[in-house]
Each structure stands twice: as C-alpha cells, then as structure tokens.
Amino acid sequence: MTRLAVLISFSGEGGVERMVLNLVEGFAARGIAVDLLAIRADSAHLGTLPPGVQLIDLGVRHSALAIGPLVRYLRRARPAALLAAKDRAIRAAVAARAIAGVRCRIVGRLGTNLSAALEGRGGLARWLRVAPMRLFYPHVDHVVCVSDGVREDVTRLTGLNGERLSVVRNPVVTPRLAGLAQEVPEHPWIADASVPLILGAGRLTEQKDFPTLIRAFAKLRASRPARLVILGDGRGRKRLEQLAVELGVADDVALPGFTPNPYAWMTKARLFVLSSAWEGSPNVLTEALALGVPSVSTDCPSGPREVLAGGRWGPLVPVGDADGLAVAMAATLDAPQPPEVLRAAVSAYTRDAAAGAYLERLGVTPNNELPLKG
C-alpha cells in the first residue's frame, strides 16, 4: 500500500490544522495510508482519525526539535512522499531528509501571507524569518500555496520560479460539513431568532483584529438590535472583553471560546464577518459561504478578495476601518445574497478536489485509481 507522511505542528486550534486534517481524510478516502507526524499532538482537533491514518507523536513541542525524530522515521518507514504544513515544518523536513540520506519527495504547504504578517516588525526579525526560507526552499520539490496572493508573496520572498510553486484551494467543503452544521449550540441566543446573530471566528490574536469587529458592532448596535458571537480563544480575550464593556455592548457580545464545530453556529448566524489584518486563504470565510451565510470581510492580504471575487459575493472593506465595516454589515443584513448563490461561489474549495491536486504534486498514486501521469 502507498504510504504518505504528513508533518504538522498542532500549535493551536486554527484553520491550518482543520485544513490539513481535511486533506488527510481526503487522502485516506482514496486508499492512501497516511502517517500523521504530529508536533504538539495534544490538539483539540485530534479526535477520531479515519481508517488508514496512523498518528505518530514525535514527542517534541517545536519544529526545530523534530529533526531527530523525523530522521529516524524516514529511515524506518521510507514513505513515498512527505507533505509538510507550515514554514518551520518544511525546513525541518528538508533537514531531516538530508541527514537521513533517503529518497522522499517533499512538498510544502504555505497558508499565510508572510510579508503581511511581518509588517511592522524590525529588519532583524524579518531577516530571521525570510533567510531560512531562501536557504531551505530550493531543496523542496514543490510548494503548494493556498491562494494567488500567497504564491506571489512566496515568489518575492524566496525567488522560486513558477514551476516549483502552484495554487491549490483549501479543502473547506467536506462531506460531513452539512451534518455538523445541523447541530444546535447550547446557548440562549440560539433560540431567539428575533435578534440578528453576527458571527466572527478565529484565534483571539492580533491577526484576526477582533477589536475592529467589536468597534464596528458597537456602531451597528447603536442603530438596531443585534448580537455578536466570536468563537475562538487566545491571549487577546481580556482585551476584547474590556473593549466590549467600554463600548457599552458587553451584554450583546459573547466569547464562548474554542469549539470543534463552528459550523453549528454559522448556520444560526444572520451574518459572518472576517475582520483580519492578514490571511493566506480565509477558511472560516469560505466555510461560511459554503453554508450559505451572507458574509463581509476586510480586504486584507491575501485571500478574501479571491474568495469574494472582488466583492461580488460580499463587501470588502479596508483593514481596521470600523466605520466601513459597520456600514457593510448593515447593508448585508438588509439585503443578503441568496444562500444558493453563496454556496456556488466556493464550489472549487472541496476536500476531494484538493486531495487529488495535492496527490498529483506529491507524485503519489491512489491505490484505487490509475497511475497519475507525469
């Protein structure tokens, strides 16, 4: 049986972890045996894995420390190929392969616009992130980017040519998505459909810029009844709770924390809002559209403009513009697009399409299909 290794650091409960696990399911559905090599294997995302997927805890908490365990794994298991998700995991995979002295195709997956993430950082901090990419990435067989914006950014940062880079849309739409969306969260606001529920979701960190969402919500709330739920957890929780108090909307803002099933909340929301300062390809926005939920987003680098087709499927507003976001939220609540239109807009973001595209780049032939050409 064809064996594929997937290396990922479960450093949080974010979109990267969900998308990689969706890919792993897609690989398993095609008859591929998968070794899921986990750094920080205590993630809330790691529940029941599909048949054919073996979880291997590398026993380390950082990608740099994973090189030794990876060397031993590669020499023992000899997988046909290795998919490394995130920048530091890619570097660890390249180093481990060189030390192990084995043949194994390495494909990296990048899901963040690194230039945007590093904006405002000092020159040394930027150099420490970019210089290793220029050193290690020439030894990667292929790099998959989750959006055109990420591919353009990686090209600028690494100098890799077009043949070594490609774009594959994230595996957002899975066979179980609709079923999960039918579950009902335990919260009193769910039963009261008379007040519009607005949803945000993501780690409570600088990247997601939830302070702008709360400020925009306060402006909207001044003119109409509404409630805001922000799913996720992180170091920014206290700041957000205090901001809601300062703006006088604490009674209409809820932060339930991380939930493994945000889709149940999405289908109960009248509006989804992405307020991020930067993204790679915003999975949560794509998920909301896949469930037919009207959405608004900041026009951050990169991804929302691609998902929303330049504003065709939902308004795009400047990053950090609470006034503009409030106006867009009100307009979308008043004139939402039909759910079937929104679902069709993200039809390319399916698990099976993504899994097939990744396997092609990995050079791995599914056990229940004809050999891949080339």
Short mmCIF file of C-alpha atoms in Angstrom, two decimals, residues 13-15 18 180 185-187 189-190 197-205 208-210 213-214 227-234 237 240 253-269 271-276 284 287-288 291:
data_model
loop_
_atom_site.label_atom_id
_atom_site.label_comp_id
_atom_site.label_asym_id
_atom_site.label_seq_id
_atom_site.Cartn_x
_atom_site.Cartn_y
_atom_site.Cartn_z
CA GLU A 13 -6.89 25.27 17.05
CA GLY A 14 -6.75 27.32 13.89
CA GLY A 15 -7.67 26.87 10.26
CA ARG A 18 -8.51 21.81 10.24
CA LEU A 180 -22.12 19.24 11.52
CA PRO A 185 -25.14 25.01 20.10
CA GLU A 186 -26.13 25.25 23.74
CA HIS A 187 -26.60 28.99 24.11
CA TRP A 189 -29.25 33.34 21.94
CA ILE A 190 -29.75 30.46 19.51
CA LEU A 197 -26.80 36.98 15.34
CA ILE A 198 -23.47 38.12 13.86
CA LEU A 199 -20.55 35.70 13.97
CA GLY A 200 -16.78 36.04 13.95
CA ALA A 201 -14.34 33.16 14.46
CA GLY A 202 -10.63 32.62 14.86
CA ARG A 203 -7.82 32.81 17.35
CA LEU A 204 -8.05 35.84 19.60
CA THR A 205 -4.80 37.30 18.31
CA LYS A 208 -7.78 38.47 13.39
CA ASP A 209 -8.23 42.10 14.58
CA PHE A 210 -11.39 41.43 16.56
CA LEU A 213 -15.08 43.94 14.70
CA ILE A 214 -16.29 44.87 18.19
CA ARG A 227 -25.77 40.24 18.95
CA LEU A 228 -22.16 39.32 18.28
CA VAL A 229 -20.53 35.95 18.95
CA ILE A 230 -16.78 35.48 18.46
CA LEU A 231 -15.66 31.85 18.51
CA GLY A 232 -12.07 31.08 19.45
CA ASP A 233 -9.59 31.54 22.22
CA GLY A 234 -6.25 33.23 22.72
CA ARG A 237 -9.58 37.58 25.30
CA LEU A 240 -11.78 42.13 23.86
CA VAL A 253 -21.15 40.25 22.88
CA ALA A 254 -20.30 36.62 23.71
CA LEU A 255 -16.92 34.86 23.52
CA PRO A 256 -17.73 31.16 24.09
CA GLY A 257 -14.14 30.05 23.41
CA PHE A 258 -12.89 27.38 21.04
CA THR A 259 -15.43 24.98 19.58
CA PRO A 260 -14.57 22.00 17.38
CA ASN A 261 -17.82 22.57 15.47
CA PRO A 262 -18.12 26.25 14.48
CA TYR A 263 -20.45 25.24 11.63
CA ALA A 264 -23.36 24.77 14.01
CA TRP A 265 -23.00 28.45 14.92
CA MET A 266 -22.58 29.55 11.32
CA THR A 267 -25.93 28.26 10.15
CA LYS A 268 -27.64 30.08 13.02
CA ALA A 269 -25.94 33.39 12.17
CA LEU A 271 -24.12 37.38 9.06
CA PHE A 272 -20.50 36.26 9.19
CA VAL A 273 -17.71 38.84 9.46
CA LEU A 274 -13.97 38.40 8.84
CA SER A 275 -12.03 41.34 10.31
CA SER A 276 -8.48 40.04 9.78
CA VAL A 284 -13.66 30.36 8.01
CA GLU A 287 -16.89 27.80 5.23
CA ALA A 288 -19.50 30.46 5.92
CA LEU A 291 -23.09 27.06 4.27
#
